[in-house]
Amino acid sequence: GQQLNQSPQSMFIQEGEDVSMNCTSSSIFNTWLWYKQDPGEGPVLLIALYKAGELTSNGRLTAQFGITRKDSFLNISASIPSDVGIYFCAARGGGSQGNLIFGKGTKLSVKP
Amino acid sequence: NAGVTQTPKFQVLKTGQSMTLQCAQDMNHEYMSWYRQDPGMGLRLIHYSVGAGITDQGEVPNGYNVSRSTTEDFPLRLLSAAPSQTSVYFCASSLTSPNEQFFGPGTRLTVL
């Protein structure tokens, strides 16, 4: 079946650092989404991408829909402590049968 | 708007017991869905509905039933709970398609 490979699995950030994570697949998708989940809560939508090559920002967050339609990237600039959490990519194929599938997440923690 | 609400927040069941997880939304969304989240995993789709009276299976439907008699409510029924159903369950909704879903706060279920 379709799978999303999200990397890295986890990373440590120091305040002020830029962060990058990505999601890849062997399948082609029409929609890419990025969600963030805080402990004990449901995921919250950060960015939605609908067109290959599209680059979209939401404050310090920037995401890109890969030109091959098989990948997507999320960058966080100048990280702050409240950026910690789990970031999930999600993707959807086309048509009415295209359900959303999720990657396994990238866990962002603060450097000790 | 309350958004997507789920009850209960926590539940402990014994193997073989049945129960219903409640989900409601007040945004007049047509699309509603149930996901389960297991440690280190992304979210996996259990069942979904594109409108009142219409439901369909997702990736992991076995052991679960759903119905959608109103636009607002989408309950998930566990017919005979098994330890493998220990998980965190999220309900989500969106206007018409799986894109840009709003998630509830989750129900943490333990089956002994």
Short mmCIF file of C-alpha atoms in Angstrom, two decimals:
data_model
loop_
_atom_site.label_atom_id
_atom_site.label_comp_id
_atom_site.label_asym_id
_atom_site.label_seq_id
_atom_site.Cartn_x
_atom_site.Cartn_y
_atom_site.Cartn_z
CA GLY A 1 0.00 0.00 0.00
CA GLN A 2 0.92 3.64 -0.04
CA GLN A 3 3.42 4.73 2.59
CA LEU A 4 4.96 7.99 3.67
CA ASN A 5 8.56 7.90 4.91
CA GLN A 6 9.13 10.80 7.26
CA SER A 7 12.58 11.86 8.43
CA PRO A 8 14.21 12.45 10.73
CA GLN A 9 12.30 10.42 13.34
CA SER A 10 13.43 12.81 16.04
CA MET A 11 15.64 15.83 16.44
CA PHE A 12 16.80 18.20 19.11
CA ILE A 13 16.64 21.93 18.65
CA GLN A 14 18.29 24.87 20.31
CA GLU A 15 16.33 28.08 20.40
CA GLY A 16 17.06 30.15 17.32
CA GLU A 17 18.08 27.23 15.09
CA ASP A 18 16.44 26.47 11.75
CA VAL A 19 14.82 23.04 11.42
CA SER A 20 14.15 20.94 8.34
CA MET A 21 12.18 17.74 7.92
CA ASN A 22 10.83 15.87 4.94
CA CYS A 23 8.42 13.25 3.78
CA THR A 24 8.91 10.97 0.78
CA SER A 25 6.98 8.25 -0.97
CA SER A 26 7.14 6.04 -4.03
CA SER A 27 3.55 7.08 -4.82
CA ILE A 28 2.26 10.26 -6.41
CA PHE A 29 -0.09 12.49 -4.42
CA ASN A 30 -2.29 15.48 -5.22
CA THR A 31 -2.33 17.02 -1.75
CA TRP A 32 0.29 17.34 0.97
CA LEU A 33 -0.48 18.53 4.49
CA TRP A 34 1.61 19.19 7.59
CA TYR A 35 0.17 18.80 11.10
CA LYS A 36 1.61 19.43 14.56
CA GLN A 37 0.60 17.49 17.65
CA ASP A 38 1.24 18.66 21.20
CA PRO A 39 1.25 16.09 24.03
CA GLY A 40 -2.25 14.92 24.97
CA GLU A 41 -3.92 16.80 22.13
CA GLY A 42 -5.13 16.17 18.61
CA PRO A 43 -3.10 17.21 15.54
CA VAL A 44 -3.50 20.76 14.31
CA LEU A 45 -3.17 21.67 10.63
CA LEU A 46 -0.16 23.90 9.88
CA ILE A 47 0.04 24.08 6.09
CA ALA A 48 -1.85 22.58 3.14
CA LEU A 49 -0.31 22.24 -0.34
CA TYR A 50 -2.32 21.51 -3.46
CA LYS A 51 -0.02 22.06 -6.43
CA ALA A 52 3.31 20.51 -7.43
CA GLY A 53 6.13 22.97 -6.81
CA GLU A 54 3.99 25.09 -4.50
CA LEU A 55 5.83 26.86 -1.67
CA THR A 56 3.65 28.09 1.19
CA SER A 57 4.49 29.89 4.42
CA ASN A 58 2.69 30.20 7.72
CA GLY A 59 4.68 32.55 9.94
CA ARG A 60 8.08 30.94 10.58
CA LEU A 61 6.98 27.74 8.85
CA THR A 62 7.53 27.07 5.16
CA ALA A 63 6.47 23.94 3.31
CA GLN A 64 6.97 22.82 -0.27
CA PHE A 65 5.09 20.36 -2.47
CA GLY A 66 7.79 18.46 -4.37
CA ILE A 67 7.85 18.84 -8.14
CA THR A 68 7.69 15.05 -8.59
CA ARG A 69 4.56 14.99 -6.35
CA LYS A 70 6.26 12.24 -4.31
CA ASP A 71 7.67 14.38 -1.52
CA SER A 72 7.23 17.41 0.67
CA PHE A 73 9.45 19.47 2.98
CA LEU A 74 8.79 21.53 6.09
CA ASN A 75 11.19 24.16 7.39
CA ILE A 76 10.94 26.04 10.67
CA SER A 77 13.05 29.16 10.95
CA ALA A 78 14.43 30.60 14.20
CA SER A 79 12.89 27.89 16.40
CA ILE A 80 11.36 28.77 19.77
CA PRO A 81 10.57 26.47 22.72
CA SER A 82 6.89 26.15 21.81
CA ASP A 83 7.90 24.52 18.51
CA VAL A 84 8.51 21.24 20.36
CA GLY A 85 6.02 18.52 19.53
CA ILE A 86 5.43 15.91 16.86
CA TYR A 87 5.13 16.98 13.24
CA PHE A 88 3.22 14.75 10.84
CA CYS A 89 3.11 14.88 7.09
CA ALA A 90 -0.05 13.63 5.40
CA ALA A 91 -0.89 13.10 1.76
CA ARG A 92 -3.84 12.28 -0.39
CA GLY A 93 -4.27 10.92 -3.88
CA GLY A 94 -6.90 12.11 -6.25
CA GLY A 95 -10.55 11.33 -6.68
CA SER A 96 -13.26 10.46 -4.20
CA GLN A 97 -11.38 7.35 -3.06
CA GLY A 98 -8.33 9.31 -1.96
CA ASN A 99 -8.13 9.00 1.80
CA LEU A 100 -5.54 10.84 3.83
CA ILE A 101 -2.49 8.81 4.89
CA PHE A 102 -0.01 9.94 7.55
CA GLY A 103 3.71 9.63 8.10
CA LYS A 104 5.00 8.35 11.44
CA GLY A 105 6.04 11.77 12.62
CA THR A 106 9.13 13.79 13.49
CA LYS A 107 9.51 14.48 17.20
CA LEU A 108 11.05 17.85 17.97
CA SER A 109 12.62 18.24 21.43
CA VAL A 110 14.72 20.89 23.12
CA LYS A 111 18.46 20.25 23.42
CA PRO A 112 19.39 19.51 27.01
CA ASN B 1 -18.02 26.95 18.14
CA ALA B 2 -16.84 24.01 20.22
CA GLY B 3 -15.19 22.43 17.15
CA VAL B 4 -14.79 18.64 17.39
CA THR B 5 -15.61 17.13 20.77
CA GLN B 6 -14.93 13.59 21.93
CA THR B 7 -16.09 11.67 24.98
CA PRO B 8 -14.85 10.06 27.09
CA LYS B 9 -11.27 11.35 27.42
CA PHE B 10 -10.08 8.12 29.06
CA GLN B 11 -11.59 4.63 29.18
CA VAL B 12 -10.50 1.26 30.53
CA LEU B 13 -12.28 -1.85 29.27
CA LYS B 14 -11.97 -5.55 29.90
CA THR B 15 -11.51 -7.91 26.98
CA GLY B 16 -14.87 -8.71 25.41
CA GLN B 17 -16.68 -5.60 26.61
CA SER B 18 -18.33 -3.28 24.13
CA MET B 19 -18.49 0.49 24.17
CA THR B 20 -19.15 3.55 22.03
CA LEU B 21 -16.76 6.45 21.58
CA GLN B 22 -18.69 9.64 20.96
CA CYS B 23 -17.73 12.34 18.45
CA ALA B 24 -19.61 15.51 17.60
CA GLN B 25 -18.87 18.63 15.56
CA ASP B 26 -20.74 21.91 15.31
CA MET B 27 -19.16 23.24 12.11
CA ASN B 28 -21.68 21.69 9.69
CA HIS B 29 -18.93 19.55 8.18
CA GLU B 30 -19.93 16.79 5.82
CA TYR B 31 -16.75 14.70 6.11
CA MET B 32 -16.00 12.95 9.41
CA SER B 33 -13.46 10.27 10.22
CA TRP B 34 -12.00 8.10 12.96
CA TYR B 35 -8.28 7.40 13.33
CA ARG B 36 -6.24 5.40 15.79
CA GLN B 37 -2.75 6.39 16.90
CA ASP B 38 -0.33 3.86 18.32
CA PRO B 39 3.12 4.64 19.82
CA GLY B 40 5.65 5.57 17.14
CA MET B 41 3.02 5.33 14.44
CA GLY B 42 1.18 7.89 12.44
CA LEU B 43 -2.58 8.00 12.38
CA ARG B 44 -4.41 5.16 10.67
CA LEU B 45 -7.91 5.58 9.27
CA ILE B 46 -10.57 3.30 10.75
CA HIS B 47 -13.83 4.49 9.18
CA TYR B 48 -15.05 7.64 7.50
CA SER B 49 -18.26 9.30 6.38
CA VAL B 50 -18.87 11.77 3.56
CA GLY B 51 -22.30 12.75 4.86
CA ALA B 52 -25.27 11.64 6.95
CA GLY B 53 -26.26 8.09 6.10
CA ILE B 54 -22.99 7.31 4.27
CA THR B 55 -20.05 5.48 5.84
CA ASP B 56 -17.10 3.54 4.49
CA GLN B 57 -14.12 1.55 5.72
CA GLY B 58 -10.62 2.90 6.07
CA GLU B 59 -7.32 1.12 6.47
CA VAL B 60 -8.01 -0.71 9.77
CA PRO B 61 -11.81 -1.24 10.14
CA ASN B 62 -11.90 -4.70 11.73
CA GLY B 63 -13.53 -4.77 15.17
CA TYR B 64 -15.18 -1.37 14.76
CA ASN B 65 -18.60 -0.18 13.59
CA VAL B 66 -19.82 3.30 12.74
CA SER B 67 -23.06 4.99 11.79
CA ARG B 68 -23.91 8.57 10.77
CA SER B 69 -27.55 9.41 11.41
CA THR B 70 -26.94 13.17 11.68
CA THR B 71 -24.41 15.61 10.23
CA GLU B 72 -23.15 16.43 13.73
CA ASP B 73 -22.49 13.00 15.26
CA PHE B 74 -20.24 10.11 14.26
CA PRO B 75 -19.96 7.47 17.00
CA LEU B 76 -17.44 4.64 16.88
CA ARG B 77 -18.49 1.30 18.36
CA LEU B 78 -16.16 -1.38 19.64
CA LEU B 79 -18.11 -4.61 19.40
CA SER B 80 -15.95 -6.89 21.56
CA ALA B 81 -12.85 -5.11 22.84
CA ALA B 82 -9.45 -6.76 22.45
CA PRO B 83 -6.05 -5.73 23.90
CA SER B 84 -4.92 -4.92 20.34
CA GLN B 85 -7.45 -2.09 20.36
CA THR B 86 -5.56 -0.29 23.13
CA SER B 87 -4.78 3.02 21.45
CA VAL B 88 -5.59 6.71 21.27
CA TYR B 89 -8.59 7.39 19.07
CA PHE B 90 -9.09 10.66 17.22
CA CYS B 91 -12.18 11.90 15.50
CA ALA B 92 -11.81 14.53 12.78
CA SER B 93 -14.02 16.54 10.48
CA SER B 94 -13.72 18.75 7.42
CA LEU B 95 -16.03 20.58 5.10
CA THR B 96 -16.36 18.10 2.23
CA SER B 97 -13.13 16.16 1.67
CA PRO B 98 -10.38 14.59 3.80
CA ASN B 99 -8.27 17.73 3.26
CA GLU B 100 -7.79 20.21 6.10
CA GLN B 101 -9.42 18.14 8.83
CA PHE B 102 -10.00 19.46 12.35
CA PHE B 103 -9.16 16.90 15.02
CA GLY B 104 -10.78 16.32 18.39
CA PRO B 105 -8.75 16.00 21.61
CA GLY B 106 -8.73 12.19 21.50
CA THR B 107 -9.91 9.27 23.63
CA ARG B 108 -7.24 7.17 25.34
CA LEU B 109 -8.53 3.58 25.48
CA THR B 110 -6.94 0.73 27.41
CA VAL B 111 -8.21 -2.82 27.01
CA LEU B 112 -7.10 -5.23 29.71
#
